[in-house]
Short mmCIF file of C-alpha atoms in Angstrom, two decimals:
data_model
loop_
_atom_site.label_atom_id
_atom_site.label_comp_id
_atom_site.label_asym_id
_atom_site.label_seq_id
_atom_site.Cartn_x
_atom_site.Cartn_y
_atom_site.Cartn_z
CA MET A 1 0.32 0.01 0.00
CA SER A 2 1.03 3.26 -1.28
CA ALA A 3 -0.08 6.53 -0.50
CA SER A 4 3.14 9.55 -2.32
CA LEU A 5 1.45 13.23 -1.02
CA HIS A 6 5.09 15.05 -2.45
CA PRO A 7 6.01 14.30 -5.55
CA LEU A 8 8.60 16.47 -6.15
CA ASP A 9 9.78 16.87 -9.85
CA THR A 10 5.88 15.69 -11.09
CA ARG A 11 4.00 19.44 -12.33
CA PRO A 12 0.05 18.14 -12.38
CA ARG A 13 -2.51 19.29 -14.35
CA ASP A 14 -6.07 20.02 -14.17
CA ASP A 15 -8.53 19.06 -16.81
CA ASP A 16 -8.00 21.51 -19.27
CA GLY A 17 -3.92 21.09 -19.08
CA HIS A 18 -3.18 24.22 -17.04
CA ALA A 19 -0.59 23.68 -14.83
CA VAL A 20 -2.38 24.05 -11.36
CA SER A 21 0.43 25.48 -8.05
CA VAL A 22 0.63 28.54 -5.94
CA LEU A 23 4.16 28.71 -6.74
CA TRP A 24 4.41 28.83 -10.74
CA PRO A 25 2.46 30.12 -13.18
CA GLU A 26 4.64 28.34 -15.54
CA PRO A 27 7.58 25.86 -15.09
CA GLN A 28 10.58 26.02 -14.06
CA PRO A 29 14.03 24.18 -12.79
CA LEU A 30 14.06 23.38 -8.67
CA VAL A 31 17.54 25.23 -7.51
CA ARG A 32 18.93 21.97 -4.60
CA ASP A 33 22.80 23.61 -4.50
CA GLU A 34 23.63 26.34 -2.17
CA PRO A 35 24.50 29.35 -4.58
CA GLU A 36 27.83 30.63 -3.36
CA TYR A 37 26.89 34.07 -2.02
CA PHE A 38 23.94 32.33 0.82
CA THR A 39 27.02 32.27 3.10
CA ASP A 40 27.94 35.83 2.64
CA LEU A 41 24.94 36.70 2.88
CA THR A 42 23.67 34.52 5.99
CA LEU A 43 20.92 33.68 3.92
CA ASN A 44 21.54 29.95 4.81
CA GLN A 45 20.53 30.33 8.22
CA LEU A 46 17.96 33.09 7.42
CA VAL A 47 16.36 30.16 5.42
CA ASP A 48 17.16 27.43 8.01
CA SER A 49 15.31 29.13 10.56
CA ILE A 50 12.28 29.80 7.97
CA VAL A 51 12.06 26.54 6.82
CA ALA A 52 12.96 24.75 11.52
CA GLY A 53 10.20 22.51 12.00
CA ARG A 54 8.62 21.32 8.12
CA GLU A 55 11.47 19.56 6.63
CA GLU A 56 9.67 17.03 6.12
CA TYR A 57 8.47 19.41 2.60
CA ASP A 58 11.55 19.28 1.72
CA LEU A 59 11.68 23.54 1.20
CA VAL A 60 14.93 24.62 0.91
CA PRO A 61 14.59 24.49 -3.23
CA PHE A 62 12.12 27.28 -2.65
CA PHE A 63 13.97 29.39 -1.06
CA LEU A 64 17.79 28.38 -3.49
CA THR A 65 15.21 29.49 -7.13
CA ARG A 66 14.99 33.12 -8.17
CA LEU A 67 12.09 33.95 -10.26
CA THR A 68 13.00 35.64 -13.12
CA SER A 69 10.36 37.88 -13.67
CA ALA A 70 8.29 40.52 -12.54
CA ARG A 71 5.17 38.34 -13.89
CA GLN A 72 6.16 35.87 -11.92
CA VAL A 73 7.03 37.90 -9.10
CA ALA A 74 3.71 39.35 -8.87
CA TYR A 75 2.06 36.25 -9.61
CA ARG A 76 2.84 35.24 -5.67
CA GLN A 77 3.07 38.32 -3.73
CA ARG A 78 -0.73 37.62 -4.97
CA VAL A 79 -1.44 34.55 -3.05
CA LEU A 80 0.99 35.72 -0.19
CA ARG A 81 -0.96 38.70 0.22
CA ASP A 82 -4.59 36.04 0.13
CA LEU A 83 -2.74 33.48 2.66
CA SER A 84 -2.20 36.80 4.44
CA ASP A 85 -5.95 37.02 5.36
CA GLU A 86 -6.76 35.45 8.53
CA PRO A 87 -10.01 33.59 7.14
CA ALA A 88 -7.86 32.12 4.31
CA GLU A 89 -4.57 31.03 6.24
CA ALA A 90 -7.12 29.79 8.82
CA ALA A 91 -8.51 27.03 6.31
CA VAL A 92 -5.65 26.29 4.38
CA ARG A 93 -2.93 25.51 8.21
CA SER A 94 -6.66 23.42 9.03
CA PHE A 95 -5.87 21.52 5.47
CA ALA A 96 -2.35 21.61 5.96
CA ASP A 97 -2.11 20.89 9.73
CA ARG A 98 -5.12 17.08 9.04
CA MET A 99 -3.05 16.53 6.53
CA ARG A 100 0.21 16.19 8.67
CA SER A 101 -2.02 13.46 10.51
CA ILE A 102 -2.79 11.89 7.82
CA ARG A 103 1.01 10.95 7.02
CA GLU A 104 2.08 9.82 10.21
CA HIS A 105 -1.04 8.40 10.18
CA LEU A 106 0.23 6.50 6.38
CA ALA A 107 3.92 5.97 8.23
CA TRP A 108 2.40 4.32 10.60
CA MET A 109 0.61 2.25 8.35
CA THR A 110 4.22 1.02 7.05
CA THR A 111 4.79 -0.30 10.02
CA LEU A 112 2.15 -2.46 10.81
CA HIS A 113 2.59 -7.14 10.36
CA TYR A 114 -0.87 -8.32 10.90
CA PRO A 115 -3.30 -7.15 6.79
CA PHE A 116 -6.39 -6.54 8.37
CA GLN A 117 -4.97 -3.49 10.73
CA GLN A 118 -2.73 -2.33 8.08
CA GLN A 119 -6.12 -1.91 5.46
CA CYS A 120 -8.43 -0.99 8.30
CA ALA A 121 -5.86 2.11 8.53
CA LEU A 122 -5.44 2.43 5.13
CA VAL A 123 -9.94 3.37 5.49
CA ALA A 124 -8.80 5.98 7.73
CA ALA A 125 -6.41 7.12 6.07
CA ALA A 126 -8.91 7.58 3.23
CA GLY A 127 -12.21 8.85 5.23
CA GLY A 128 -9.46 11.96 7.16
CA TYR A 129 -8.08 13.33 3.72
CA VAL A 130 -11.95 13.29 1.79
CA ASP A 131 -12.81 15.29 4.63
CA ALA A 132 -9.76 17.66 4.67
CA VAL A 133 -10.38 18.04 1.53
CA GLY A 134 -14.33 18.95 1.27
CA HIS A 135 -13.59 20.64 4.62
CA LEU A 136 -10.16 22.84 2.78
CA THR A 137 -12.59 23.07 -1.31
CA THR A 138 -16.14 24.68 1.52
CA GLU A 139 -13.96 27.22 2.49
CA LEU A 140 -12.03 28.60 -0.17
CA ALA A 141 -15.35 28.28 -2.83
CA ARG A 142 -16.44 31.14 0.14
CA LEU A 143 -13.22 33.36 -0.01
CA PRO A 144 -12.78 36.06 -1.88
CA LEU A 145 -9.74 35.15 -3.86
CA TYR A 146 -7.47 37.99 -5.91
CA SER A 147 -4.99 35.11 -6.68
CA ALA A 148 -4.37 33.67 -9.79
CA GLY A 149 -2.86 30.08 -8.50
CA LEU A 150 -5.58 29.86 -5.57
CA ARG A 151 -8.79 30.53 -7.52
CA ASP A 152 -6.94 27.52 -9.80
CA LEU A 153 -6.66 25.65 -7.20
CA SER A 154 -10.06 26.05 -5.61
CA ASP A 155 -11.15 25.95 -9.20
CA HIS A 156 -9.46 22.03 -9.01
CA LEU A 157 -10.28 21.10 -5.85
CA SER A 158 -14.49 22.29 -7.00
CA ARG A 159 -14.06 20.18 -9.83
CA TYR A 160 -12.55 16.91 -8.14
CA CYS A 161 -14.40 16.61 -5.77
CA ALA A 162 -17.87 16.87 -8.01
CA ALA A 163 -16.25 14.31 -9.92
CA PRO A 164 -17.01 10.12 -9.86
CA HIS A 165 -13.95 8.92 -8.77
CA PHE A 166 -13.87 11.06 -5.42
CA GLU A 167 -17.52 10.72 -4.74
CA GLN A 168 -16.58 6.69 -4.62
CA LEU A 169 -13.91 7.39 -2.73
CA ARG A 170 -15.94 9.08 -0.38
CA ALA A 171 -19.20 6.62 -0.44
CA ASP A 172 -16.48 3.75 -0.45
CA ALA A 173 -14.40 5.02 2.78
CA THR A 174 -18.11 5.95 4.45
CA GLN A 175 -19.47 2.43 4.00
CA THR A 176 -16.52 0.26 4.75
CA ARG A 177 -15.60 2.00 8.02
CA ALA A 178 -19.73 2.06 8.70
CA ARG A 179 -19.60 -1.45 7.38
CA LEU A 180 -16.62 -2.63 10.20
CA ASP A 181 -18.35 -0.38 13.16
CA ALA A 182 -21.16 -2.40 12.79
CA ILE A 183 -19.61 -5.54 13.50
CA SER A 184 -20.57 -7.35 16.83
CA TYR A 185 -19.50 -10.25 18.72
CA ARG A 186 -18.78 -11.69 21.32
CA LEU A 187 -15.78 -12.92 23.58
CA GLN A 188 -15.67 -16.11 26.31
CA ILE A 189 -12.19 -16.08 27.91
CA GLU A 190 -11.52 -19.63 29.92
CA GLY A 191 -8.21 -20.20 31.33
CA ASP A 192 -5.66 -19.55 28.56
CA ARG A 193 -8.52 -19.94 25.59
CA VAL A 194 -10.46 -17.77 23.60
CA GLN A 195 -13.24 -18.24 21.65
CA VAL A 196 -14.89 -15.70 19.52
CA GLY A 197 -18.21 -15.85 18.93
CA ARG A 198 -21.17 -13.33 17.39
CA ASP A 199 -22.85 -11.29 19.26
CA ARG A 200 -26.05 -12.51 20.77
CA GLN A 201 -27.25 -9.22 22.39
CA GLU A 202 -27.21 -9.97 25.16
CA GLU A 203 -29.10 -7.30 28.28
CA ASP A 204 -26.58 -4.91 29.86
CA TYR A 205 -26.58 -4.31 33.28
CA ALA A 206 -24.36 -1.47 33.80
CA ALA A 207 -27.14 1.03 33.72
CA ASP A 208 -28.97 -0.37 36.10
CA VAL A 209 -25.64 -1.52 38.37
CA THR A 210 -24.98 2.08 38.37
CA GLU A 211 -28.16 3.54 39.74
CA THR A 212 -28.44 0.66 42.44
CA PHE A 213 -25.46 2.08 44.39
CA ALA A 214 -26.07 5.68 42.98
CA ARG A 215 -27.54 6.18 46.27
CA PHE A 216 -24.51 4.90 48.76
CA ARG A 217 -22.41 7.97 46.73
CA GLN A 218 -21.34 10.68 48.88
CA SER A 219 -18.77 12.47 47.52
CA ASP A 220 -16.47 12.58 44.35
CA VAL A 221 -12.61 10.84 44.38
CA ASP A 222 -10.03 10.52 43.15
CA SER A 223 -9.43 8.47 40.00
CA TYR A 224 -6.12 5.81 41.37
CA ARG A 225 -6.58 4.40 38.66
CA VAL A 226 -3.50 3.11 36.38
CA ARG A 227 -3.18 3.86 32.86
CA LEU A 228 -1.91 0.87 30.29
CA VAL A 229 0.40 1.66 27.53
CA THR A 230 -0.82 0.79 25.31
CA TYR A 231 0.34 -0.58 21.64
CA PRO A 232 -0.07 0.43 18.35
CA GLU A 233 0.41 -2.88 17.09
CA MET A 234 -1.35 -6.11 16.94
CA ASN A 235 -0.26 -8.45 19.10
CA HIS A 236 -1.17 -12.40 18.20
CA VAL A 237 -4.30 -12.65 20.24
CA GLU A 238 -5.89 -9.75 18.87
CA GLU A 239 -4.73 -10.54 15.07
CA ALA A 240 -6.63 -14.46 16.18
CA ILE A 241 -9.86 -12.84 17.29
CA ALA A 242 -9.63 -10.66 14.14
CA ASP A 243 -9.36 -13.48 12.00
CA ARG A 244 -11.82 -15.51 13.15
CA LEU A 245 -14.21 -11.89 12.86
CA ALA A 246 -13.18 -12.94 9.49
CA LEU A 247 -14.44 -15.74 8.65
CA LEU A 248 -17.56 -14.68 10.58
CA PHE A 249 -18.12 -11.15 8.72
CA PRO A 250 -16.64 -12.34 5.67
CA GLU A 251 -19.38 -9.35 3.94
CA ALA A 252 -18.00 -7.37 6.18
CA PHE A 253 -13.98 -7.30 4.91
CA ALA A 254 -14.29 -8.81 1.59
CA GLU A 255 -16.17 -5.01 1.60
CA LEU A 256 -12.16 -3.63 3.06
CA ASN A 257 -10.30 -6.21 0.81
CA THR A 258 -11.58 -4.41 -2.29
CA PHE A 259 -11.39 -0.97 -1.18
CA CYS A 260 -7.94 -0.96 -0.58
CA ARG A 261 -7.74 -2.39 -3.64
CA LYS A 262 -9.44 0.28 -4.94
CA HIS A 263 -8.16 2.94 -3.74
CA ASP A 264 -4.31 2.38 -2.69
CA GLY A 265 -3.00 5.55 -4.09
CA PHE A 266 -5.69 7.57 -3.57
CA ILE A 267 -4.17 11.10 -2.62
CA ASP A 268 -4.79 13.17 -6.11
CA ASP A 269 -1.45 14.81 -7.49
CA THR A 270 -2.79 18.55 -7.30
CA VAL A 271 -3.16 18.42 -3.82
CA ALA A 272 -0.05 16.33 -2.65
CA ARG A 273 1.59 19.71 -4.59
CA PHE A 274 -0.47 22.50 -3.24
CA ASP A 275 0.06 20.86 0.84
CA ARG A 276 3.84 20.95 0.10
CA GLU A 277 3.84 24.14 -1.77
CA VAL A 278 1.83 26.45 0.31
CA GLN A 279 4.27 25.07 3.84
CA PHE A 280 6.97 28.53 1.49
CA TYR A 281 4.21 30.62 1.93
CA LEU A 282 2.24 29.86 6.15
CA ALA A 283 6.58 29.05 7.07
CA PHE A 284 7.28 33.23 5.58
CA LEU A 285 4.72 34.10 7.37
CA ASP A 286 5.52 32.51 11.13
CA PHE A 287 9.27 33.98 10.21
CA ALA A 288 6.62 37.87 9.33
CA ARG A 289 5.40 37.11 12.54
CA ARG A 290 8.56 37.16 14.36
CA LEU A 291 9.60 40.05 13.03
CA ARG A 292 6.39 41.97 13.23
CA ALA A 293 5.56 40.95 16.51
CA ARG A 294 8.56 43.96 17.13
CA ASP A 295 7.10 46.83 14.54
CA TRP A 296 9.86 45.67 12.28
CA PRO A 297 8.36 46.42 9.09
CA LEU A 298 8.01 44.10 5.75
CA CYS A 299 7.00 45.39 2.12
CA TYR A 300 6.05 43.90 -0.78
CA PRO A 301 8.39 44.95 -2.93
CA HIS A 302 7.74 46.68 -6.24
CA ILE A 303 10.34 44.92 -8.63
CA ASP A 304 10.69 47.45 -12.56
CA ALA A 305 14.88 47.02 -13.73
CA THR A 306 13.74 50.19 -15.03
CA ALA A 307 13.26 52.36 -12.53
CA GLU A 308 15.52 54.10 -9.53
CA VAL A 309 16.71 51.75 -6.56
CA GLU A 310 15.10 52.84 -3.23
CA LEU A 311 15.00 51.24 -0.10
CA VAL A 312 13.10 52.62 2.92
CA GLY A 313 14.04 51.43 6.00
CA ALA A 314 15.04 48.35 5.60
CA TYR A 315 17.55 45.71 8.18
CA ASP A 316 19.45 42.76 7.43
CA ALA A 317 15.78 39.80 7.88
CA ALA A 318 18.91 37.33 9.36
CA LEU A 319 19.95 39.64 11.72
CA ALA A 320 16.45 40.25 12.93
CA ASP A 321 15.44 36.70 13.09
CA ARG A 322 17.92 36.39 15.39
CA LEU A 323 17.26 39.59 17.44
CA ALA A 324 13.64 39.52 17.48
CA GLY A 325 13.44 37.44 20.83
CA ARG A 326 15.90 40.23 22.38
CA ASP A 327 14.56 43.81 23.80
CA THR A 328 16.69 45.54 21.58
CA THR A 329 16.09 48.15 18.78
CA LEU A 330 17.07 48.00 15.30
CA VAL A 331 18.43 50.65 12.87
CA GLY A 332 16.68 50.82 9.24
CA ASN A 333 18.60 52.05 6.50
CA ASP A 334 17.57 54.00 3.00
CA LEU A 335 19.42 53.31 -0.06
CA HIS A 336 18.34 55.87 -3.02
CA LEU A 337 20.02 55.19 -6.33
CA GLY A 338 18.93 57.83 -9.49
CA LEU A 339 18.32 56.60 -13.13
CA GLY A 340 21.76 56.48 -14.56
CA GLU A 341 23.37 55.34 -10.29
CA ARG A 342 24.78 51.52 -9.85
CA VAL A 343 28.09 51.91 -7.43
CA VAL A 344 27.36 52.53 -4.11
CA VAL A 345 30.83 52.27 -1.95
CA VAL A 346 30.80 52.23 1.85
CA THR A 347 33.27 53.38 3.73
CA GLY A 348 33.91 54.16 7.18
CA PRO A 349 35.42 53.48 11.35
CA ASN A 350 34.92 49.54 12.29
CA GLN A 351 32.12 47.52 13.47
CA GLY A 352 30.10 50.56 12.17
CA GLY A 353 27.64 48.02 10.50
CA LYS A 354 29.41 48.02 6.87
CA THR A 355 28.63 44.71 6.34
CA THR A 356 25.45 44.12 7.45
CA TYR A 357 23.87 46.90 5.48
CA ALA A 358 26.42 44.94 2.47
CA ARG A 359 24.55 42.04 3.56
CA MET A 360 20.77 43.57 4.25
CA ILE A 361 20.99 44.74 0.08
CA GLY A 362 21.72 41.58 -1.70
CA GLN A 363 18.87 39.53 1.61
CA ILE A 364 16.45 41.61 -0.58
CA HIS A 365 17.13 41.55 -4.01
CA HIS A 366 17.13 37.75 -3.08
CA LEU A 367 13.38 37.88 -1.38
CA ALA A 368 12.24 39.86 -3.33
CA ALA A 369 13.03 38.14 -6.41
CA LEU A 370 10.80 34.18 -4.18
CA GLY A 371 8.10 37.06 -4.84
CA LEU A 372 8.02 37.48 -0.60
CA MET A 373 8.13 40.53 1.07
CA VAL A 374 11.17 42.92 2.52
CA PRO A 375 12.46 43.53 5.35
CA GLY A 376 11.28 47.23 4.84
CA ARG A 377 9.47 50.35 4.34
CA ARG A 378 9.87 50.51 1.06
CA ALA A 379 11.58 48.50 -2.06
CA VAL A 380 11.82 48.82 -5.66
CA LEU A 381 14.29 47.17 -7.36
CA GLY A 382 14.73 44.40 -10.00
CA LEU A 383 15.81 41.00 -10.59
CA PRO A 384 18.99 40.21 -10.32
CA ASP A 385 19.93 37.48 -13.23
CA VAL A 386 23.32 36.30 -11.72
CA ILE A 387 24.06 37.56 -7.45
CA HIS A 388 28.55 37.58 -7.01
CA THR A 389 29.69 38.45 -3.19
CA HIS A 390 33.10 38.57 -2.23
CA PHE A 391 33.69 38.74 1.32
CA GLU A 392 36.74 37.79 3.21
CA ARG A 393 37.79 33.97 3.37
CA GLY A 394 40.41 32.46 5.58
CA GLU A 395 43.70 31.58 4.32
CA ASN A 396 43.45 28.11 2.80
CA LEU A 397 46.34 26.36 4.39
CA HIS A 398 46.57 23.46 1.54
CA ASP A 399 45.68 26.44 -1.03
CA LEU A 400 50.14 26.95 -2.74
CA THR A 401 48.43 29.98 -3.93
CA GLY A 402 48.81 32.88 -1.89
CA LYS A 403 45.16 35.06 -0.90
CA LEU A 404 46.05 37.95 -3.63
CA ASP A 405 46.00 35.17 -6.20
CA ASP A 406 43.01 33.45 -4.81
CA ASP A 407 40.50 36.76 -4.65
CA LEU A 408 41.83 37.92 -7.90
CA VAL A 409 41.09 34.38 -9.39
CA ARG A 410 38.19 34.69 -7.74
CA ILE A 411 36.85 37.90 -8.89
CA HIS A 412 38.20 37.65 -13.09
CA ALA A 413 35.52 34.23 -12.98
CA MET A 414 33.30 37.57 -11.57
CA LEU A 415 33.56 39.92 -13.86
CA SER A 416 33.61 37.88 -16.65
CA ASP A 417 29.88 36.17 -16.20
CA LEU A 418 27.76 40.30 -15.34
CA THR A 419 25.14 41.84 -17.51
CA PRO A 420 23.34 44.70 -16.99
CA HIS A 421 20.58 42.73 -14.40
CA SER A 422 23.32 41.64 -11.95
CA LEU A 423 23.69 42.12 -8.19
CA VAL A 424 27.35 42.47 -7.12
CA ILE A 425 28.26 42.95 -3.47
CA LEU A 426 32.55 43.56 -2.92
CA ASN A 427 33.13 42.92 0.71
CA GLU A 428 36.86 44.26 1.79
CA ILE A 429 38.56 43.33 -0.65
CA PHE A 430 42.54 42.87 -1.66
CA THR A 431 42.82 42.82 2.88
CA SER A 432 46.86 41.07 2.39
CA THR A 433 48.37 43.03 -0.24
CA SER A 434 49.31 47.76 0.48
CA ALA A 435 47.18 49.89 0.54
CA GLN A 436 48.17 52.21 -2.06
CA ASP A 437 47.89 48.18 -4.82
CA ALA A 438 44.72 47.89 -2.93
CA LEU A 439 43.47 50.75 -4.47
CA TRP A 440 44.92 50.73 -7.76
CA LEU A 441 43.43 47.28 -8.27
CA SER A 442 39.85 48.51 -6.73
CA ASN A 443 39.98 51.19 -9.05
CA GLU A 444 40.81 48.53 -12.06
CA ILE A 445 37.43 46.14 -10.87
CA LEU A 446 35.54 48.98 -10.20
CA ALA A 447 35.75 50.47 -12.85
CA ARG A 448 34.69 47.23 -15.04
CA VAL A 449 31.55 47.13 -13.41
CA ASP A 450 30.59 49.96 -13.72
CA ALA A 451 30.65 49.52 -17.70
CA SER A 452 28.94 46.88 -17.81
CA GLY A 453 26.14 48.53 -15.63
CA CYS A 454 25.10 45.74 -13.27
CA LEU A 455 24.25 46.94 -9.68
CA CYS A 456 27.50 47.29 -6.97
CA VAL A 457 27.61 48.00 -3.67
CA CYS A 458 31.32 47.87 -2.80
CA VAL A 459 32.28 47.64 1.04
CA THR A 460 35.83 49.12 2.16
CA PHE A 461 38.05 50.40 4.19
CA LEU A 462 39.31 53.11 1.16
CA ASP A 463 38.00 56.07 1.93
CA GLU A 464 39.64 57.65 -1.38
CA LEU A 465 36.86 54.96 -3.58
CA ALA A 466 34.60 56.67 -2.28
CA ALA A 467 35.15 59.89 -4.52
CA ARG A 468 36.35 58.25 -7.52
#
């Protein structure tokens, strides 16, 4: 028995051939290898914090894969806006919780050895699935949805729930469970011998006994009952009883067997995909809620590669996440680049926040390219086709080349890959050489970066670079 919940590389399609996804308006390959700039920008720490507790969904590739167009960003922003509305978020979280329970139930089912117990577990999981999908379908249908992703999902679910195979699943699960619940039997235990028979409908004297002795009750007393440990796996006695019941009630157990043959793998691909993809948004909303609890702003960035670059009240998201539980303040920063202005030189004293400022700009561009909100009150920027960073690295004792050689090799590779849509962040380069040589090399590199037309942030200890 199997029921895959998270197809990673398939793209489920609706009846009209339209791909149903709340993340992708059109197919795009997932990035699974962490980009080199992730560590420099502490995005690895940020993503690990955001997805913590959701490892079962394999969300990290979603946070590695940048979108490539403003239309794709708008697609996700609209989904996130819809899910930020409390009724929509509540409906989706309820669905996600139910699906997680079903997943746990199916995982438990695979550990069982007794066939009848496996089959009953599958019926229970299918019933829970029918309820979860039906409830989500009803909730989405009554909500004002503005995103194409959630509207497409709602339409798909409406058609799916009305389709004959789903109706058959619902009816079969209900009938099979009712048939099993209706089984009533009698056990006669004599020593180590257990006899199983049909229930004779003997009179239940429990109510009469309770009523008779009720008059002697003086007050409530503490309970000294010991809760016995129960095990999910049936023991050999229970298995033998179930085998006997299968002989006594062949119709019910035949129906159970038929259900499992017909509905093994009952989970719809689009439902499974949504169950995984929506966790991308729910994880980010949980992160955003931590920041907003401290009154630290988040905004939807405006994507326009032809406009001026503007950040207002921006801050380092990874740093804010680490500080969210502490009694501390966070200072916002601004950036404004007019048309034609593409290079930012940041200089100043040590421990003045230069590196944090540079990381902030890189983080914001990456988060914006995921279709998410960014830290700050306002953001206008373009989508980078590539992001390059060059941060200080320690000496590699196993590398026969010197640190300066390593810096030059890395920067040469970076310069050969630049376009007008690239983002370059340089942090304290050429610290291993003299100030005079560092100034000359930095000027040469910035001249080539400037000629490419890309956006560049350069953090330096050389004040002269700011005057170039």
